[in-house]
XYZ file of C-alpha atoms in Angstrom:
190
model
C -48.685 15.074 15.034
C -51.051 15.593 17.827
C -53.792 18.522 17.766
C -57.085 19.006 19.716
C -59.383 19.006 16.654
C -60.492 17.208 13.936
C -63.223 16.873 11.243
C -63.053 12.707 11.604
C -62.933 12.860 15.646
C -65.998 15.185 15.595
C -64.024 17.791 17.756
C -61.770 15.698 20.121
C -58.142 15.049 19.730
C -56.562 13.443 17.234
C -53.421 11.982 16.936
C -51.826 11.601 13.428
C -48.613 9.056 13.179
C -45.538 9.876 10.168
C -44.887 7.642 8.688
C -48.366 5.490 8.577
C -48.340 2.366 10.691
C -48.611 -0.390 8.719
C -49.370 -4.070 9.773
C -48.262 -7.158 8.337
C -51.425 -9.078 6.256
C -53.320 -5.755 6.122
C -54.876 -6.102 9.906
C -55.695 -3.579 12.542
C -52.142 -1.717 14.092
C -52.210 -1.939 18.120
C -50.880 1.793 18.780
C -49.918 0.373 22.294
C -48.002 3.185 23.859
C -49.151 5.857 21.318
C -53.146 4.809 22.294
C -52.392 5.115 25.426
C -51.196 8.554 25.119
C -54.199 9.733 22.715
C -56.298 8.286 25.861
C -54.415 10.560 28.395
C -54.533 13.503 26.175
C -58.141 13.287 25.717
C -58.945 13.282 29.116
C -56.395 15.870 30.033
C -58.521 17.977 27.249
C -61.651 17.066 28.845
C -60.670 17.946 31.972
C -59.643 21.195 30.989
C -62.643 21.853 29.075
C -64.391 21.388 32.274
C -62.389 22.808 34.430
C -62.183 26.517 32.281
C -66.437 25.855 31.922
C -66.486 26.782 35.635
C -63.470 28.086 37.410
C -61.452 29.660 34.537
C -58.654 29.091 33.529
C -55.879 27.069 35.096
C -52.272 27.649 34.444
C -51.258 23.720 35.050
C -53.679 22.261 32.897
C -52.666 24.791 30.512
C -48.820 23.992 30.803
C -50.142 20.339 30.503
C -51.620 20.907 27.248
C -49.198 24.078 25.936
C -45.659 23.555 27.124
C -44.341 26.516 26.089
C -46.528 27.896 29.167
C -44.143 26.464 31.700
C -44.269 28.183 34.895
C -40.236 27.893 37.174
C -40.429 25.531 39.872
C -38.565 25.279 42.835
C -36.045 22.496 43.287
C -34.024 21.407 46.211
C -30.322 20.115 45.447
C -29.705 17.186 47.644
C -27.155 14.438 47.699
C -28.590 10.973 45.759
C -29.564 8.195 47.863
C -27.162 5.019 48.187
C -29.296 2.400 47.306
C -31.232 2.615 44.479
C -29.193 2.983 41.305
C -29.567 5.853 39.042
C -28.357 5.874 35.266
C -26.494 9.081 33.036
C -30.426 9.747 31.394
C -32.006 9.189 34.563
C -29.558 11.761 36.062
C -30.087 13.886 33.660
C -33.774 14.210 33.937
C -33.609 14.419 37.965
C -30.723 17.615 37.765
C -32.413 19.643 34.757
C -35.942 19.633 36.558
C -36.638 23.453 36.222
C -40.348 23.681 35.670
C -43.001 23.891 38.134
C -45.178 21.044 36.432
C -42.917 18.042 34.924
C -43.415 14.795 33.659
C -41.918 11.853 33.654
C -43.136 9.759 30.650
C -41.570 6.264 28.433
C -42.631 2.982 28.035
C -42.361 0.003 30.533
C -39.355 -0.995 31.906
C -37.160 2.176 31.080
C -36.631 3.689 34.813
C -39.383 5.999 35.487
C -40.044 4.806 39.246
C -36.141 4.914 39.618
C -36.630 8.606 38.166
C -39.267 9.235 40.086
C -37.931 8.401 43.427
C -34.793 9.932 43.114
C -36.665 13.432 42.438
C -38.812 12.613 45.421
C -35.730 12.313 47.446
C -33.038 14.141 45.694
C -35.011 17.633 44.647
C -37.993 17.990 46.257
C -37.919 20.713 49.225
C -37.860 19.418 52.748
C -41.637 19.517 53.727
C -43.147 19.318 50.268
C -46.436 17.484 49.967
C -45.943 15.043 46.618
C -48.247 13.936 44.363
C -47.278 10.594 41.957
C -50.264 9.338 39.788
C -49.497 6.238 38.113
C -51.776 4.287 35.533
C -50.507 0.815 35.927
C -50.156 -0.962 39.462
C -47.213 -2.257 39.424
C -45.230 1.222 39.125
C -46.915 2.277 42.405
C -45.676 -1.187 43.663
C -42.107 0.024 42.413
C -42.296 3.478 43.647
C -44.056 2.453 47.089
C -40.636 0.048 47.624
C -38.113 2.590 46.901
C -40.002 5.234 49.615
C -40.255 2.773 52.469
C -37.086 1.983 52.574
C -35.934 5.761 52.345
C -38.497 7.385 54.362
C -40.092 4.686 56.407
C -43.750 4.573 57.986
C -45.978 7.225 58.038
C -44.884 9.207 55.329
C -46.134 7.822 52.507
C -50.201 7.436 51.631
C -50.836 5.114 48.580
C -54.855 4.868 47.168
C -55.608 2.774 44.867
C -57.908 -0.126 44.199
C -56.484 -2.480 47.316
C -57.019 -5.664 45.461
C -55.025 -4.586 42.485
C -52.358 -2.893 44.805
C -48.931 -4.797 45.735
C -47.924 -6.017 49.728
C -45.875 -2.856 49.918
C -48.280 -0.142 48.164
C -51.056 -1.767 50.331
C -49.112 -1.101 53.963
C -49.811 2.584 53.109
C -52.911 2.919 52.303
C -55.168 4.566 54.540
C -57.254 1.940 55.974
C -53.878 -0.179 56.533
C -52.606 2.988 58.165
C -55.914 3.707 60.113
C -55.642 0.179 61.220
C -52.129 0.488 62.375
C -52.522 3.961 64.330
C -55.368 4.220 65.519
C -57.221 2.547 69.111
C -59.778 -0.262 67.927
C -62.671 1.850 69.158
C -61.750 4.588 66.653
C -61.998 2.437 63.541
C -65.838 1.555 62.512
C -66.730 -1.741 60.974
C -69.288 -1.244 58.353
């Protein structure tokens, strides 16, 4: 049960688990994947706190927060790539995208790059400016691969801390792609 109130979280969001975790000799419970959710909807409740404070309100954030606020998207129906595998859920997922905001959301090491690449690819409209936030490193790594070798160079701008970044995610970042383009006088040293 997940709300945005609560009298023991002095007003921010809480996140209630049924059946009650329990851990064995009576210690703390890691929520792992669950805490890491609570953290994202907190800030995504923050943000739209904010956000309304000065500029109204926004109908993503609010689709974020209240799915049943979904806006239609608009989907492209390509062929699938050769290449890159896709499973029967992943499939799924990529040909029922109907929204204008979706999210693509499980726990390590069940296919979301995969997913995510084969929307880029697959569904996205020709000409379509993409954004892919990721909170762990090495699924930009993942989804950074899969693009270069489907779109090559130049398409593809990764940012990110460069020392946590992988070889591939760092090639597109903007001061590798500065340094590749651009005449040596036109890139300062600082």
């Amino acid at each position: 049960v997940v709300g945005q109130k609560d009298s023991d979280t002095q007003g921010g969001p809480y996140l209630r688990v049924e059946p009650p975790l329990q851990s064995p000799g009576g210690g703390g419970v890691n929520l792992g994947y669950i805490g890491s959710y609570k953290s994202e909807l907190s800030a995504l409740i923050d943000l739209a706190d904010e956000y309304t404070g000065t500029h109204g309100s926004s109908n993503v954030l609010e689709s974020i927060l209240q799915p049943a606020l979904d806006s239609p998207g608009e989907y492209a129906r390509r062929g699938y790539r050769e290449g890159v595998g896709i499973n029967a859920s992943q499939r799924r997922a990529v040909d029922g995208l109907k929204y204008a905001l979706e999210r693509i959301q499980g726990p390590p090491g069940t296919g979301k790059s995969t997913t995510i690449f084969h929307i880029i690819t697959t569904r996205v409209p020709a000409g379509a400016t993409v954004l892919v936030t990721c909170s762990r490193n090495v699924a930009v790594e993942s989804i950074a691969q899969k693009l270069e070798a489907a779109t090559g160079e130049g398409s593809l701008l990764v940012v990110g801390n460069e020392a946590r970044l992988g070889d591939t995610a760092r090639r597109h970042t903007l001061a590798a792609q500065l340094d590749w383009r651009a005449p040596p006088h036109l890139i300062k040293a600082s």
